[in-house]
Amino acid sequence: MKQQMEPSSTSELLACDQEAAIREINRGHELMTQLRALLMPLLPAGVWSELAGDLFEEILKCSTAALSGLRNGGCGMSAASDSDDDRRNKVFDGKRKSTEEREKPDGRKRRRQLNSWSIVTSVPHYDGHQWRKYGQKQINNAKYPRSYYRCTNSKDQGCPATKTVQQEDRDSDPPKFSVTYSMQHTCKDVDINSPFVMDSAPRNTSLLGCESVSLCYQPSPSFLFTENQSQGNSLLIGGKLPTDELLSGLLEPATPIGTPTSVDEISNIFSPFYADWEMMMDAVDLTEAKTYEKGSFF
DNA sequence: ACAATTTGACCGTT
DNA sequence: AACGGTCAAATTGT
């Protein structure tokens, strides 16, 4: 738990501002990672998907470089010392690594999935695609089992997309799940129900609070999305998305809009991100910041 | 009867 | 050898 203290001198003020900048950039990085995880599965494989992927990569590189610059310009913290402890729970290079997963005392390392990316969400099965569960496994030192899914079109269309869902150890309400996607969809997913993009912003749910699904879905009772701790969620996955009757009883009325058709619609979707980005850039305005209080965000 | 999920076995990677 | 990811037979659901 970070303790915020009243800055009593210029240097402390600058350090405080720099902390804020780093925090905001890091938040922007995480949000962009989530946005990537949210949007990439919805794009059909092809030029646009590749372009979007490249753009996300470049943006993430920018924030990584900015963070690196801020940290190195700080109070002499080594890159290694600041990153090791706090990055262990960050999404990086598509693979979320727990302390235990990163490296074993005997030096063993876990294999690394290429072409994958992760998000943390309380609604792990709402991503606009249909998945079929093909496995479940108890992972070392994890409280809950990991479930393995592949695209329902994997057989008939050879779609290589897969994902794993694992409930986070730390219990929360609603529970959070780490979802790792691998490979892009190459299938033509013509399900009319997906994606569930709504035209009204959900209430009481922050798009930016890592409830990334709130971009696409209205808030719903958490029980709907709770992964059964031993058996996995069989309510919504593997088959059809919720029926209209089910949805009408559980969700607020909302109008599916499918793909945004106007600039206004697109800007409505992205405006929360822009707002956060602007806040981040405000915090970055630290041309003279030279010090950095040790032991925070990374 | 068919489709989806479960679960132990197997396999490749580290 | 340990581990995570996948397979496939058995089981369950519709």
mmCIF file of C-alpha atoms (C1' of nucleotides) in Angstrom:
data_model
loop_
_atom_site.group_PDB
_atom_site.id
_atom_site.type_symbol
_atom_site.label_atom_id
_atom_site.label_comp_id
_atom_site.label_asym_id
_atom_site.label_seq_id
_atom_site.Cartn_x
_atom_site.Cartn_y
_atom_site.Cartn_z
ATOM 1 C CA MET A 1 0.000 0.000 0.000
ATOM 2 C CA LYS A 2 1.483 3.230 -1.102
ATOM 3 C CA GLN A 3 1.403 6.042 1.365
ATOM 4 C CA GLN A 4 0.757 9.495 -0.062
ATOM 5 C CA MET A 5 2.457 12.174 1.975
ATOM 6 C CA GLU A 6 2.175 15.914 1.796
ATOM 7 C CA PRO A 7 5.083 17.237 -0.227
ATOM 8 C CA SER A 8 7.022 19.624 1.945
ATOM 9 C CA SER A 9 9.718 20.751 -0.472
ATOM 10 C CA THR A 10 10.179 21.376 -4.155
ATOM 11 C CA SER A 11 12.036 18.151 -4.671
ATOM 12 C CA GLU A 12 9.388 16.194 -2.856
ATOM 13 C CA LEU A 13 6.753 17.902 -4.934
ATOM 14 C CA LEU A 14 8.549 16.954 -8.097
ATOM 15 C CA ALA A 15 8.991 13.421 -6.899
ATOM 16 C CA CYS A 16 5.319 13.310 -6.101
ATOM 17 C CA ASP A 17 4.443 14.623 -9.560
ATOM 18 C CA GLN A 18 6.754 12.132 -11.151
ATOM 19 C CA GLU A 19 5.131 9.356 -9.236
ATOM 20 C CA ALA A 20 1.806 10.551 -10.516
ATOM 21 C CA ALA A 21 3.146 10.668 -14.045
ATOM 22 C CA ILE A 22 4.505 7.169 -13.822
ATOM 23 C CA ARG A 23 1.289 5.971 -12.325
ATOM 24 C CA GLU A 24 -0.738 7.540 -15.105
ATOM 25 C CA ILE A 25 1.501 6.270 -17.867
ATOM 26 C CA ASN A 26 1.430 2.831 -16.385
ATOM 27 C CA ARG A 27 -2.321 3.028 -16.186
ATOM 28 C CA GLY A 28 -2.451 4.135 -19.779
ATOM 29 C CA HIS A 29 -0.252 1.211 -20.707
ATOM 30 C CA GLU A 30 -2.509 -1.236 -18.964
ATOM 31 C CA LEU A 31 -5.610 0.314 -20.474
ATOM 32 C CA MET A 32 -4.137 0.157 -23.930
ATOM 33 C CA THR A 33 -3.276 -3.476 -23.343
ATOM 34 C CA GLN A 34 -6.850 -4.105 -22.325
ATOM 35 C CA LEU A 35 -8.175 -2.207 -25.313
ATOM 36 C CA ARG A 36 -5.988 -4.307 -27.548
ATOM 37 C CA ALA A 37 -7.243 -7.488 -25.941
ATOM 38 C CA LEU A 38 -10.776 -6.257 -26.340
ATOM 39 C CA LEU A 39 -10.609 -5.179 -29.953
ATOM 40 C CA MET A 40 -8.184 -7.576 -31.566
ATOM 41 C CA PRO A 41 -10.397 -10.635 -31.195
ATOM 42 C CA LEU A 42 -13.176 -8.730 -32.915
ATOM 43 C CA LEU A 43 -11.148 -7.941 -36.007
ATOM 44 C CA PRO A 44 -11.108 -10.474 -38.791
ATOM 45 C CA ALA A 45 -7.644 -11.660 -39.651
ATOM 46 C CA GLY A 46 -6.166 -9.594 -42.436
ATOM 47 C CA VAL A 47 -4.577 -6.295 -43.235
ATOM 48 C CA TRP A 48 -6.680 -4.284 -40.798
ATOM 49 C CA SER A 49 -6.015 -6.663 -37.991
ATOM 50 C CA GLU A 50 -2.286 -6.554 -38.664
ATOM 51 C CA LEU A 51 -2.314 -2.783 -38.889
ATOM 52 C CA ALA A 52 -4.234 -2.448 -35.648
ATOM 53 C CA GLY A 53 -1.888 -4.877 -33.973
ATOM 54 C CA ASP A 54 1.135 -2.916 -35.156
ATOM 55 C CA LEU A 55 -0.385 0.329 -33.930
ATOM 56 C CA PHE A 56 -1.060 -1.128 -30.508
ATOM 57 C CA GLU A 57 2.491 -2.404 -30.371
ATOM 58 C CA GLU A 58 3.862 1.023 -31.223
ATOM 59 C CA ILE A 59 1.678 2.781 -28.671
ATOM 60 C CA LEU A 60 2.685 0.331 -25.978
ATOM 61 C CA LYS A 61 6.316 0.779 -26.901
ATOM 62 C CA CYS A 62 5.876 4.525 -26.470
ATOM 63 C CA SER A 63 4.549 4.200 -22.958
ATOM 64 C CA THR A 64 7.198 1.656 -22.083
ATOM 65 C CA ALA A 65 9.889 4.026 -23.333
ATOM 66 C CA ALA A 66 8.327 6.921 -21.448
ATOM 67 C CA LEU A 67 8.263 4.915 -18.259
ATOM 68 C CA SER A 68 11.809 3.822 -18.761
ATOM 69 C CA GLY A 69 12.882 7.412 -19.299
ATOM 70 C CA LEU A 70 11.097 8.644 -16.211
ATOM 71 C CA ARG A 71 12.539 5.933 -14.071
ATOM 72 C CA ASN A 72 16.053 6.313 -15.354
ATOM 73 C CA GLY A 73 15.857 10.055 -14.919
ATOM 74 C CA GLY A 74 14.835 9.499 -11.350
ATOM 75 C CA CYS A 75 16.866 8.952 -8.258
ATOM 76 C CA GLY A 76 19.233 6.400 -9.638
ATOM 77 C CA MET A 77 17.053 3.380 -9.301
ATOM 78 C CA SER A 78 18.362 0.637 -11.438
ATOM 79 C CA ALA A 79 16.035 -0.672 -14.084
ATOM 80 C CA ALA A 80 16.420 -4.142 -12.708
ATOM 81 C CA SER A 81 15.684 -3.319 -9.139
ATOM 82 C CA ASP A 82 12.534 -1.411 -9.808
ATOM 83 C CA SER A 83 11.044 -3.676 -12.344
ATOM 84 C CA ASP A 84 11.482 -7.119 -10.965
ATOM 85 C CA ASP A 85 9.138 -6.932 -8.052
ATOM 86 C CA ASP A 86 6.364 -4.947 -9.544
ATOM 87 C CA ARG A 87 6.261 -6.123 -13.083
ATOM 88 C CA ARG A 88 5.616 -9.635 -12.035
ATOM 89 C CA ASN A 89 1.928 -8.979 -12.075
ATOM 90 C CA LYS A 90 1.883 -6.832 -15.167
ATOM 91 C CA VAL A 91 0.790 -7.892 -18.567
ATOM 92 C CA PHE A 92 3.859 -7.922 -20.719
ATOM 93 C CA ASP A 93 4.554 -9.411 -24.091
ATOM 94 C CA GLY A 94 1.258 -11.109 -23.961
ATOM 95 C CA LYS A 95 1.988 -13.310 -21.036
ATOM 96 C CA ARG A 96 1.000 -12.568 -17.516
ATOM 97 C CA LYS A 97 3.497 -14.092 -15.190
ATOM 98 C CA SER A 98 3.041 -14.781 -11.566
ATOM 99 C CA THR A 99 5.934 -14.842 -9.185
ATOM 100 C CA GLU A 100 5.987 -18.591 -9.261
ATOM 101 C CA GLU A 101 5.651 -18.738 -13.006
ATOM 102 C CA ARG A 102 8.470 -16.395 -13.849
ATOM 103 C CA GLU A 103 11.322 -18.357 -12.529
ATOM 104 C CA LYS A 104 11.799 -21.250 -10.218
ATOM 105 C CA PRO A 105 14.506 -21.501 -7.631
ATOM 106 C CA ASP A 106 16.113 -24.129 -9.807
ATOM 107 C CA GLY A 107 16.189 -21.711 -12.707
ATOM 108 C CA ARG A 108 13.469 -23.384 -14.713
ATOM 109 C CA LYS A 109 11.423 -21.058 -16.861
ATOM 110 C CA ARG A 110 7.970 -21.508 -18.203
ATOM 111 C CA ARG A 111 7.450 -21.664 -21.906
ATOM 112 C CA ARG A 112 6.354 -18.474 -23.483
ATOM 113 C CA GLN A 113 3.312 -18.150 -25.683
ATOM 114 C CA LEU A 114 3.857 -16.120 -28.795
ATOM 115 C CA ASN A 115 1.172 -14.015 -30.366
ATOM 116 C CA SER A 116 -0.829 -13.797 -27.184
ATOM 117 C CA TRP A 117 -2.142 -11.059 -24.956
ATOM 118 C CA SER A 118 -3.971 -10.846 -21.667
ATOM 119 C CA ILE A 119 -6.645 -8.920 -19.894
ATOM 120 C CA VAL A 120 -8.137 -9.029 -16.441
ATOM 121 C CA THR A 121 -11.880 -8.912 -16.348
ATOM 122 C CA SER A 122 -14.833 -9.994 -14.269
ATOM 123 C CA VAL A 123 -16.665 -11.198 -17.370
ATOM 124 C CA PRO A 124 -14.209 -13.513 -19.079
ATOM 125 C CA HIS A 125 -16.583 -14.999 -21.613
ATOM 126 C CA TYR A 126 -17.979 -11.896 -23.245
ATOM 127 C CA ASP A 127 -15.573 -11.057 -26.000
ATOM 128 C CA GLY A 128 -17.720 -11.366 -29.067
ATOM 129 C CA HIS A 129 -16.651 -14.877 -29.937
ATOM 130 C CA GLN A 130 -17.906 -18.325 -29.134
ATOM 131 C CA TRP A 131 -15.531 -20.696 -27.439
ATOM 132 C CA ARG A 132 -15.483 -24.370 -26.670
ATOM 133 C CA LYS A 133 -13.783 -25.627 -23.581
ATOM 134 C CA TYR A 134 -11.222 -28.332 -24.235
ATOM 135 C CA GLY A 135 -9.416 -28.600 -20.959
ATOM 136 C CA GLN A 136 -8.986 -27.554 -17.397
ATOM 137 C CA LYS A 137 -5.941 -27.786 -15.255
ATOM 138 C CA GLN A 138 -4.862 -26.998 -11.759
ATOM 139 C CA ILE A 139 -1.903 -24.685 -12.066
ATOM 140 C CA ASN A 140 0.920 -24.743 -9.591
ATOM 141 C CA ASN A 141 0.376 -22.444 -6.634
ATOM 142 C CA ALA A 142 -2.832 -21.117 -8.121
ATOM 143 C CA LYS A 143 -5.955 -21.139 -6.037
ATOM 144 C CA TYR A 144 -8.293 -21.831 -8.933
ATOM 145 C CA PRO A 145 -7.950 -24.055 -11.987
ATOM 146 C CA ARG A 146 -7.181 -22.701 -15.436
ATOM 147 C CA SER A 147 -9.667 -23.377 -18.210
ATOM 148 C CA TYR A 148 -8.693 -23.788 -21.840
ATOM 149 C CA TYR A 149 -10.920 -22.743 -24.716
ATOM 150 C CA ARG A 150 -10.677 -22.743 -28.453
ATOM 151 C CA CYS A 151 -12.813 -21.017 -31.021
ATOM 152 C CA THR A 152 -15.929 -22.996 -31.877
ATOM 153 C CA ASN A 153 -14.930 -22.585 -35.516
ATOM 154 C CA SER A 154 -11.606 -24.288 -34.968
ATOM 155 C CA LYS A 155 -12.836 -27.527 -36.445
ATOM 156 C CA ASP A 156 -14.854 -26.446 -39.439
ATOM 157 C CA GLN A 157 -12.853 -23.359 -40.351
ATOM 158 C CA GLY A 158 -9.521 -24.187 -38.815
ATOM 159 C CA CYS A 159 -9.570 -21.062 -36.690
ATOM 160 C CA PRO A 160 -6.473 -21.148 -34.437
ATOM 161 C CA ALA A 161 -7.742 -18.749 -31.765
ATOM 162 C CA THR A 162 -7.579 -20.013 -28.209
ATOM 163 C CA LYS A 163 -7.846 -18.520 -24.792
ATOM 164 C CA THR A 164 -7.270 -19.486 -21.204
ATOM 165 C CA VAL A 165 -9.295 -18.236 -18.288
ATOM 166 C CA GLN A 166 -8.058 -18.262 -14.752
ATOM 167 C CA GLN A 167 -9.680 -16.757 -11.710
ATOM 168 C CA GLU A 168 -7.308 -14.584 -9.781
ATOM 169 C CA ASP A 169 -6.127 -15.827 -6.441
ATOM 170 C CA ARG A 170 -7.253 -12.722 -4.678
ATOM 171 C CA ASP A 171 -10.977 -13.020 -4.081
ATOM 172 C CA SER A 172 -13.048 -10.013 -4.989
ATOM 173 C CA ASP A 173 -16.628 -9.228 -5.786
ATOM 174 C CA PRO A 174 -17.161 -9.695 -8.605
ATOM 175 C CA PRO A 175 -14.313 -12.160 -9.036
ATOM 176 C CA LYS A 176 -11.596 -11.202 -11.480
ATOM 177 C CA PHE A 177 -10.296 -13.459 -14.178
ATOM 178 C CA SER A 178 -7.097 -13.321 -16.096
ATOM 179 C CA VAL A 179 -7.889 -14.101 -19.720
ATOM 180 C CA THR A 180 -5.052 -14.862 -22.100
ATOM 181 C CA TYR A 181 -5.857 -14.927 -25.786
ATOM 182 C CA SER A 182 -3.629 -16.677 -28.286
ATOM 183 C CA MET A 183 -3.674 -16.303 -32.042
ATOM 184 C CA GLN A 184 -6.033 -14.200 -34.093
ATOM 185 C CA HIS A 185 -9.366 -15.448 -35.320
ATOM 186 C CA THR A 186 -9.306 -16.452 -38.948
ATOM 187 C CA CYS A 187 -12.881 -17.629 -38.918
ATOM 188 C CA LYS A 188 -15.892 -15.830 -40.223
ATOM 189 C CA ASP A 189 -17.909 -15.527 -37.057
ATOM 190 C CA VAL A 190 -21.276 -14.522 -38.366
ATOM 191 C CA ASP A 191 -23.189 -14.833 -35.130
ATOM 192 C CA ILE A 192 -25.616 -11.960 -35.158
ATOM 193 C CA ASN A 193 -25.357 -11.685 -31.420
ATOM 194 C CA SER A 194 -21.761 -10.703 -31.475
ATOM 195 C CA PRO A 195 -20.228 -8.382 -30.828
ATOM 196 C CA PHE A 196 -22.600 -7.033 -28.220
ATOM 197 C CA VAL A 197 -21.673 -3.432 -28.692
ATOM 198 C CA MET A 198 -24.191 -1.208 -27.013
ATOM 199 C CA ASP A 199 -24.939 2.351 -27.883
ATOM 200 C CA SER A 200 -25.227 3.631 -24.363
ATOM 201 C CA ALA A 201 -22.497 3.839 -21.811
ATOM 202 C CA PRO A 202 -23.055 1.547 -18.856
ATOM 203 C CA ARG A 203 -23.783 3.177 -15.568
ATOM 204 C CA ASN A 204 -21.697 2.753 -12.489
ATOM 205 C CA THR A 205 -19.114 0.806 -14.367
ATOM 206 C CA SER A 206 -15.862 2.340 -15.340
ATOM 207 C CA LEU A 207 -14.711 1.490 -18.757
ATOM 208 C CA LEU A 208 -11.242 2.256 -17.540
ATOM 209 C CA GLY A 209 -11.395 0.272 -14.356
ATOM 210 C CA CYS A 210 -10.385 -2.876 -16.091
ATOM 211 C CA GLU A 211 -13.951 -3.963 -16.480
ATOM 212 C CA SER A 212 -12.994 -3.940 -20.079
ATOM 213 C CA VAL A 213 -16.089 -5.774 -21.091
ATOM 214 C CA SER A 214 -18.129 -2.764 -20.138
ATOM 215 C CA LEU A 215 -17.249 -1.339 -23.480
ATOM 216 C CA CYS A 216 -19.397 -3.947 -25.066
ATOM 217 C CA TYR A 217 -21.901 -5.065 -22.503
ATOM 218 C CA GLN A 218 -24.217 -3.652 -19.980
ATOM 219 C CA PRO A 219 -23.437 -4.533 -16.376
ATOM 220 C CA SER A 220 -25.033 -7.760 -15.360
ATOM 221 C CA PRO A 221 -25.410 -9.766 -12.203
ATOM 222 C CA SER A 222 -22.065 -11.111 -11.238
ATOM 223 C CA PHE A 223 -23.324 -14.616 -10.789
ATOM 224 C CA LEU A 224 -23.802 -14.846 -14.507
ATOM 225 C CA PHE A 225 -20.113 -14.570 -15.042
ATOM 226 C CA THR A 226 -18.718 -16.332 -12.052
ATOM 227 C CA GLU A 227 -16.478 -19.156 -13.054
ATOM 228 C CA ASN A 228 -17.376 -22.142 -11.013
ATOM 229 C CA GLN A 229 -14.286 -22.763 -9.025
ATOM 230 C CA SER A 230 -14.100 -26.433 -9.709
ATOM 231 C CA GLN A 231 -16.023 -27.008 -12.867
ATOM 232 C CA GLY A 232 -15.692 -23.906 -14.983
ATOM 233 C CA ASN A 233 -18.486 -21.815 -16.298
ATOM 234 C CA SER A 234 -20.791 -23.812 -18.455
ATOM 235 C CA LEU A 235 -23.620 -21.343 -18.452
ATOM 236 C CA LEU A 236 -22.565 -19.044 -21.222
ATOM 237 C CA ILE A 237 -19.681 -20.595 -22.982
ATOM 238 C CA GLY A 238 -19.357 -23.257 -25.559
ATOM 239 C CA GLY A 239 -22.833 -22.805 -26.888
ATOM 240 C CA LYS A 240 -25.004 -19.917 -27.821
ATOM 241 C CA LEU A 241 -24.762 -16.556 -26.267
ATOM 242 C CA PRO A 242 -27.647 -15.705 -23.952
ATOM 243 C CA THR A 243 -31.049 -15.827 -25.491
ATOM 244 C CA ASP A 244 -33.067 -12.684 -25.886
ATOM 245 C CA GLU A 245 -35.404 -13.822 -23.146
ATOM 246 C CA LEU A 246 -32.567 -14.351 -20.729
ATOM 247 C CA LEU A 247 -30.993 -11.092 -21.634
ATOM 248 C CA SER A 248 -34.215 -9.146 -21.335
ATOM 249 C CA GLY A 249 -34.610 -10.396 -17.830
ATOM 250 C CA LEU A 250 -31.083 -9.611 -16.783
ATOM 251 C CA LEU A 251 -29.888 -6.641 -18.729
ATOM 252 C CA GLU A 252 -31.059 -3.117 -19.105
ATOM 253 C CA PRO A 253 -32.561 -2.382 -22.498
ATOM 254 C CA ALA A 254 -29.861 -1.485 -24.941
ATOM 255 C CA THR A 255 -29.574 -1.256 -28.652
ATOM 256 C CA PRO A 256 -26.971 -3.329 -30.393
ATOM 257 C CA ILE A 257 -25.201 -1.136 -32.865
ATOM 258 C CA GLY A 258 -22.692 -3.601 -34.213
ATOM 259 C CA THR A 259 -19.870 -1.787 -35.877
ATOM 260 C CA PRO A 260 -19.823 1.932 -35.161
ATOM 261 C CA THR A 261 -20.959 3.720 -38.279
ATOM 262 C CA SER A 262 -20.231 7.326 -37.572
ATOM 263 C CA VAL A 263 -17.386 9.383 -36.243
ATOM 264 C CA ASP A 264 -19.579 10.343 -33.310
ATOM 265 C CA GLU A 265 -20.159 6.736 -32.362
ATOM 266 C CA ILE A 266 -16.476 5.961 -32.545
ATOM 267 C CA SER A 267 -15.557 8.983 -30.495
ATOM 268 C CA ASN A 268 -18.184 8.071 -27.928
ATOM 269 C CA ILE A 269 -16.547 4.715 -27.500
ATOM 270 C CA PHE A 270 -13.053 6.090 -27.231
ATOM 271 C CA SER A 271 -13.668 9.315 -25.347
ATOM 272 C CA PRO A 272 -13.071 7.765 -21.935
ATOM 273 C CA PHE A 273 -9.689 6.609 -23.159
ATOM 274 C CA TYR A 274 -8.893 10.046 -24.481
ATOM 275 C CA ALA A 275 -9.829 11.579 -21.149
ATOM 276 C CA ASP A 276 -7.499 9.232 -19.348
ATOM 277 C CA TRP A 277 -4.780 9.850 -21.873
ATOM 278 C CA GLU A 278 -5.098 13.605 -21.391
ATOM 279 C CA MET A 279 -4.866 13.176 -17.647
ATOM 280 C CA MET A 280 -1.792 11.090 -18.201
ATOM 281 C CA MET A 281 -0.195 13.692 -20.397
ATOM 282 C CA ASP A 282 -0.964 16.404 -17.864
ATOM 283 C CA ALA A 283 0.860 14.414 -15.261
ATOM 284 C CA VAL A 284 3.789 13.937 -17.587
ATOM 285 C CA ASP A 285 4.471 17.644 -17.772
ATOM 286 C CA LEU A 286 7.454 17.407 -15.481
ATOM 287 C CA THR A 287 10.298 18.931 -17.337
ATOM 288 C CA GLU A 288 12.362 19.522 -14.248
ATOM 289 C CA ALA A 289 11.486 16.470 -12.299
ATOM 290 C CA LYS A 290 14.683 14.767 -11.322
ATOM 291 C CA THR A 291 13.916 12.794 -8.242
ATOM 292 C CA TYR A 292 11.803 9.805 -7.670
ATOM 293 C CA GLU A 293 10.685 8.283 -4.485
ATOM 294 C CA LYS A 294 11.804 4.727 -4.347
ATOM 295 C CA GLY A 295 9.580 1.786 -3.880
ATOM 296 C CA SER A 296 6.486 2.533 -5.884
ATOM 297 C CA PHE A 297 4.794 1.536 -9.005
ATOM 298 C CA PHE A 298 7.052 -0.754 -10.952
ATOM 299 C "C1'" DA B 1 -28.804 -38.767 -30.988
ATOM 300 C "C1'" DC B 2 -26.000 -35.167 -30.977
ATOM 301 C "C1'" DA B 3 -23.301 -31.559 -28.859
ATOM 302 C "C1'" DA B 4 -20.708 -29.772 -25.116
ATOM 303 C "C1'" DT B 5 -18.066 -30.497 -20.983
ATOM 304 C "C1'" DT B 6 -15.162 -33.071 -17.855
ATOM 305 C "C1'" DT B 7 -11.036 -35.198 -16.660
ATOM 306 C "C1'" DG B 8 -7.062 -38.252 -16.687
ATOM 307 C "C1'" DA B 9 -3.440 -39.290 -19.858
ATOM 308 C "C1'" DC B 10 -0.181 -37.837 -22.876
ATOM 309 C "C1'" DC B 11 3.206 -34.697 -25.001
ATOM 310 C "C1'" DG B 12 6.422 -30.896 -25.708
ATOM 311 C "C1'" DT B 13 9.023 -27.429 -23.397
ATOM 312 C "C1'" DT B 14 11.956 -25.814 -19.964
ATOM 313 C "C1'" DA C 1 11.471 -34.275 -13.800
ATOM 314 C "C1'" DA C 2 8.148 -30.743 -13.443
ATOM 315 C "C1'" DC C 3 5.084 -28.141 -15.593
ATOM 316 C "C1'" DG C 4 1.547 -26.221 -18.773
ATOM 317 C "C1'" DG C 5 -1.108 -27.242 -22.873
ATOM 318 C "C1'" DT C 6 -3.760 -30.533 -25.607
ATOM 319 C "C1'" DC C 7 -6.109 -34.857 -26.666
ATOM 320 C "C1'" DA C 8 -9.750 -37.925 -26.426
ATOM 321 C "C1'" DA C 9 -12.800 -41.179 -24.042
ATOM 322 C "C1'" DA C 10 -16.348 -40.839 -20.769
ATOM 323 C "C1'" DT C 11 -19.923 -38.263 -18.996
ATOM 324 C "C1'" DT C 12 -23.553 -34.936 -18.965
ATOM 325 C "C1'" DG C 13 -26.884 -31.894 -21.057
ATOM 326 C "C1'" DT C 14 -30.357 -30.696 -24.616
#
